[in-house]
mmCIF file of C-alpha atoms in Angstrom:
data_model
loop_
_atom_site.group_PDB
_atom_site.id
_atom_site.type_symbol
_atom_site.label_atom_id
_atom_site.label_comp_id
_atom_site.label_asym_id
_atom_site.label_seq_id
_atom_site.Cartn_x
_atom_site.Cartn_y
_atom_site.Cartn_z
ATOM 1 C CA MET A 1 -32.308 -70.868 -0.598
ATOM 2 C CA LYS A 2 -33.582 -67.449 0.299
ATOM 3 C CA TRP A 3 -35.871 -65.891 -2.340
ATOM 4 C CA ASP A 4 -35.598 -62.126 -2.279
ATOM 5 C CA LEU A 5 -36.002 -59.584 -5.054
ATOM 6 C CA SER A 6 -32.358 -59.711 -6.179
ATOM 7 C CA THR A 7 -32.390 -63.534 -6.375
ATOM 8 C CA VAL A 8 -35.564 -63.535 -8.457
ATOM 9 C CA ALA A 9 -34.197 -60.774 -10.723
ATOM 10 C CA ALA A 10 -30.985 -62.738 -11.278
ATOM 11 C CA ALA A 11 -32.951 -65.910 -12.120
ATOM 12 C CA VAL A 12 -35.203 -64.059 -14.557
ATOM 13 C CA GLY A 13 -32.152 -62.430 -16.154
ATOM 14 C CA ARG A 14 -30.759 -65.875 -16.952
ATOM 15 C CA LEU A 15 -33.915 -66.912 -18.807
ATOM 16 C CA ARG A 16 -33.751 -66.579 -22.578
ATOM 17 C CA LEU A 17 -36.997 -66.028 -24.439
ATOM 18 C CA ARG A 18 -35.249 -66.801 -27.712
ATOM 19 C CA PRO A 19 -32.029 -68.622 -28.495
ATOM 20 C CA ARG A 20 -28.774 -66.685 -28.583
ATOM 21 C CA SER A 21 -28.238 -65.133 -31.968
ATOM 22 C CA LYS A 22 -25.298 -66.215 -34.067
ATOM 23 C CA LYS A 23 -25.402 -62.778 -35.700
ATOM 24 C CA PRO A 24 -23.539 -59.803 -34.238
ATOM 25 C CA LYS A 25 -25.528 -57.079 -32.531
ATOM 26 C CA ALA A 26 -26.116 -53.951 -34.607
ATOM 27 C CA SER A 27 -24.379 -51.983 -31.852
ATOM 28 C CA ALA A 28 -21.270 -54.195 -32.146
ATOM 29 C CA VAL A 29 -21.165 -53.517 -35.894
ATOM 30 C CA LEU A 30 -21.457 -49.785 -35.203
ATOM 31 C CA ASP A 31 -18.584 -49.947 -32.682
ATOM 32 C CA ALA A 32 -16.392 -52.021 -34.992
ATOM 33 C CA TYR A 33 -16.959 -49.792 -38.000
ATOM 34 C CA ILE A 34 -16.218 -46.562 -36.117
ATOM 35 C CA ARG A 35 -12.975 -48.153 -34.876
ATOM 36 C CA GLN A 36 -12.181 -49.400 -38.382
ATOM 37 C CA LEU A 37 -12.529 -45.812 -39.659
ATOM 38 C CA GLU A 38 -10.231 -44.657 -36.848
ATOM 39 C CA TYR A 39 -12.938 -42.388 -35.405
ATOM 40 C CA ALA A 40 -13.743 -40.467 -38.593
ATOM 41 C CA PRO A 41 -15.750 -37.221 -38.267
ATOM 42 C CA TRP A 42 -18.789 -38.856 -39.896
ATOM 43 C CA THR A 43 -20.036 -41.887 -41.776
ATOM 44 C CA SER A 44 -23.296 -43.116 -43.208
ATOM 45 C CA TYR A 45 -24.079 -46.728 -44.065
ATOM 46 C CA PHE A 46 -26.749 -49.373 -44.495
ATOM 47 C CA VAL A 47 -26.637 -52.824 -42.925
ATOM 48 C CA LYS A 48 -29.081 -55.601 -43.757
ATOM 49 C CA TYR A 49 -31.570 -56.582 -41.060
ATOM 50 C CA SER A 50 -30.745 -60.200 -41.854
ATOM 51 C CA SER A 51 -27.053 -59.641 -41.001
ATOM 52 C CA VAL A 52 -27.446 -58.332 -37.439
ATOM 53 C CA ASP A 53 -29.345 -58.755 -34.196
ATOM 54 C CA ASN A 54 -31.289 -55.476 -34.010
ATOM 55 C CA ASP A 55 -30.470 -54.512 -30.406
ATOM 56 C CA GLN A 56 -31.157 -50.799 -31.011
ATOM 57 C CA PHE A 57 -34.790 -51.238 -32.090
ATOM 58 C CA GLY A 58 -36.803 -48.063 -31.536
ATOM 59 C CA TRP A 59 -33.767 -45.793 -31.258
ATOM 60 C CA SER A 60 -33.802 -42.973 -33.809
ATOM 61 C CA HIS A 61 -31.457 -40.221 -32.563
ATOM 62 C CA PHE A 62 -29.027 -40.948 -29.752
ATOM 63 C CA ASN A 63 -25.508 -40.521 -28.384
ATOM 64 C CA TRP A 64 -23.091 -43.396 -28.909
ATOM 65 C CA THR A 65 -19.624 -43.418 -27.349
ATOM 66 C CA VAL A 66 -16.823 -45.567 -28.742
ATOM 67 C CA ASP A 67 -13.514 -45.492 -26.884
ATOM 68 C CA GLY A 68 -14.187 -41.999 -25.520
ATOM 69 C CA CYS A 69 -15.387 -40.518 -28.845
ATOM 70 C CA ASN A 70 -19.038 -39.478 -28.837
ATOM 71 C CA TYR A 71 -21.207 -39.694 -31.939
ATOM 72 C CA HIS A 72 -24.729 -38.510 -32.634
ATOM 73 C CA ILE A 73 -26.444 -41.390 -34.402
ATOM 74 C CA LEU A 74 -29.445 -40.969 -36.675
ATOM 75 C CA ARG A 75 -30.832 -44.447 -37.225
ATOM 76 C CA THR A 76 -33.872 -45.728 -39.062
ATOM 77 C CA GLY A 77 -35.182 -49.007 -40.303
ATOM 78 C CA CYS A 78 -35.621 -48.931 -44.065
ATOM 79 C CA TYR A 79 -36.407 -52.497 -45.021
ATOM 80 C CA PRO A 80 -34.413 -54.529 -45.965
ATOM 81 C CA PHE A 81 -31.790 -52.331 -44.261
ATOM 82 C CA ILE A 82 -31.071 -50.367 -41.131
ATOM 83 C CA LYS A 83 -29.606 -46.966 -42.021
ATOM 84 C CA TYR A 84 -27.019 -45.279 -39.775
ATOM 85 C CA HIS A 85 -25.753 -41.729 -40.066
ATOM 86 C CA CYS A 86 -22.997 -41.050 -37.525
ATOM 87 C CA THR A 87 -21.465 -37.646 -36.738
ATOM 88 C CA LYS A 88 -18.724 -37.058 -34.160
ATOM 89 C CA ARG A 89 -20.135 -34.432 -31.804
ATOM 90 C CA PRO A 90 -20.139 -33.548 -28.113
ATOM 91 C CA ARG A 91 -22.640 -35.397 -25.970
ATOM 92 C CA ALA A 92 -26.064 -33.711 -25.919
ATOM 93 C CA ASP A 93 -29.546 -34.495 -24.667
ATOM 94 C CA LEU A 94 -31.245 -35.983 -27.736
ATOM 95 C CA THR A 95 -34.362 -37.215 -25.944
ATOM 96 C CA VAL A 96 -36.749 -34.743 -27.592
ATOM 97 C CA GLU A 97 -35.396 -35.403 -31.091
ATOM 98 C CA ASN A 98 -35.486 -39.169 -30.550
ATOM 99 C CA ARG A 99 -39.138 -39.034 -29.473
ATOM 100 C CA PHE A 100 -40.023 -36.685 -32.338
ATOM 101 C CA TYR A 101 -38.468 -38.933 -35.002
ATOM 102 C CA GLY A 102 -40.141 -41.975 -33.466
ATOM 103 C CA LEU A 103 -43.521 -40.230 -33.517
ATOM 104 C CA VAL A 104 -43.077 -39.174 -37.158
ATOM 105 C CA LYS A 105 -42.291 -42.777 -38.140
ATOM 106 C CA ILE A 106 -45.426 -44.003 -36.377
ATOM 107 C CA LEU A 107 -47.671 -41.280 -37.831
ATOM 108 C CA ASN A 108 -46.582 -41.979 -41.404
ATOM 109 C CA LEU A 109 -46.880 -45.745 -40.810
ATOM 110 C CA GLY A 110 -43.224 -46.215 -41.760
ATOM 111 C CA ILE A 111 -44.078 -45.966 -45.448
ATOM 112 C CA PRO A 112 -41.267 -43.496 -46.320
ATOM 113 C CA CYS A 113 -38.781 -45.776 -44.529
ATOM 114 C CA VAL A 114 -39.782 -48.778 -46.664
ATOM 115 C CA VAL A 115 -39.617 -46.656 -49.823
ATOM 116 C CA TYR A 116 -36.143 -45.414 -48.813
ATOM 117 C CA GLY A 117 -34.901 -48.986 -48.333
ATOM 118 C CA THR A 118 -36.408 -50.183 -51.601
ATOM 119 C CA VAL A 119 -34.952 -47.290 -53.595
ATOM 120 C CA ALA A 120 -31.568 -47.761 -51.883
ATOM 121 C CA LEU A 121 -31.415 -51.289 -53.319
ATOM 122 C CA PHE A 122 -31.077 -49.723 -56.774
ATOM 123 C CA PHE A 123 -28.592 -46.990 -55.830
ATOM 124 C CA ILE A 124 -26.114 -48.801 -53.591
ATOM 125 C CA SER A 125 -22.788 -48.653 -55.399
ATOM 126 C CA HIS A 126 -20.196 -49.586 -52.783
ATOM 127 C CA THR A 127 -19.759 -52.209 -50.066
ATOM 128 C CA GLU A 128 -17.278 -52.670 -47.236
ATOM 129 C CA HIS A 129 -16.797 -55.380 -44.670
ATOM 130 C CA VAL A 130 -16.456 -54.914 -40.939
ATOM 131 C CA THR A 131 -15.118 -57.660 -38.704
ATOM 132 C CA THR A 132 -16.946 -58.480 -35.481
ATOM 133 C CA SER A 133 -16.453 -61.180 -32.870
ATOM 134 C CA LYS A 134 -19.208 -63.139 -34.658
ATOM 135 C CA GLY A 135 -17.714 -62.798 -38.118
ATOM 136 C CA PRO A 136 -17.679 -60.300 -40.978
ATOM 137 C CA VAL A 137 -20.673 -58.126 -41.844
ATOM 138 C CA THR A 138 -21.211 -56.351 -45.157
ATOM 139 C CA LEU A 139 -22.051 -52.652 -45.035
ATOM 140 C CA TYR A 140 -23.667 -50.909 -48.005
ATOM 141 C CA PHE A 141 -23.140 -47.341 -49.230
ATOM 142 C CA LEU A 142 -24.797 -45.148 -51.823
ATOM 143 C CA TYR A 143 -21.289 -44.009 -52.803
ATOM 144 C CA LYS A 144 -17.727 -44.584 -51.612
ATOM 145 C CA GLU A 145 -16.982 -42.228 -48.753
ATOM 146 C CA ASP A 146 -13.891 -40.044 -48.529
ATOM 147 C CA VAL A 147 -12.837 -41.324 -45.095
ATOM 148 C CA GLY A 148 -11.762 -38.534 -42.796
ATOM 149 C CA SER A 149 -13.413 -35.741 -44.786
ATOM 150 C CA ARG A 150 -15.521 -33.285 -42.855
ATOM 151 C CA PHE A 151 -18.418 -33.471 -45.362
#
């Protein structure tokens, strides 16, 4: 067997540092919910950390395309949740904003994020379920959204 860079990279790629998660990826939940809403102009929801595999760790403001529809995603960890705010918008370079939001979270030690999550526990008034390939996931809302509304 010839050992070149591509062979080594393929072998390393097959190694798993942790077992495969039985939970759906947070990105799969995002995709499924946007489809479930039939590509609504916006949505905003919480999902519990314990319900998903957090594959978007460190991402704060980014483009996310689902079936040709682009969304600007504002995302933050607010223990015990991950908060998503999604707005259908044209693709844009969000690199500066993403870095800025990440820096702000580091500088304030994430304290406002934890407070936001804790307070949200008391104000969540609506839940919905989204179906993924790894089973249903509960999403949490501060209030029931008017699906399809612009605001």
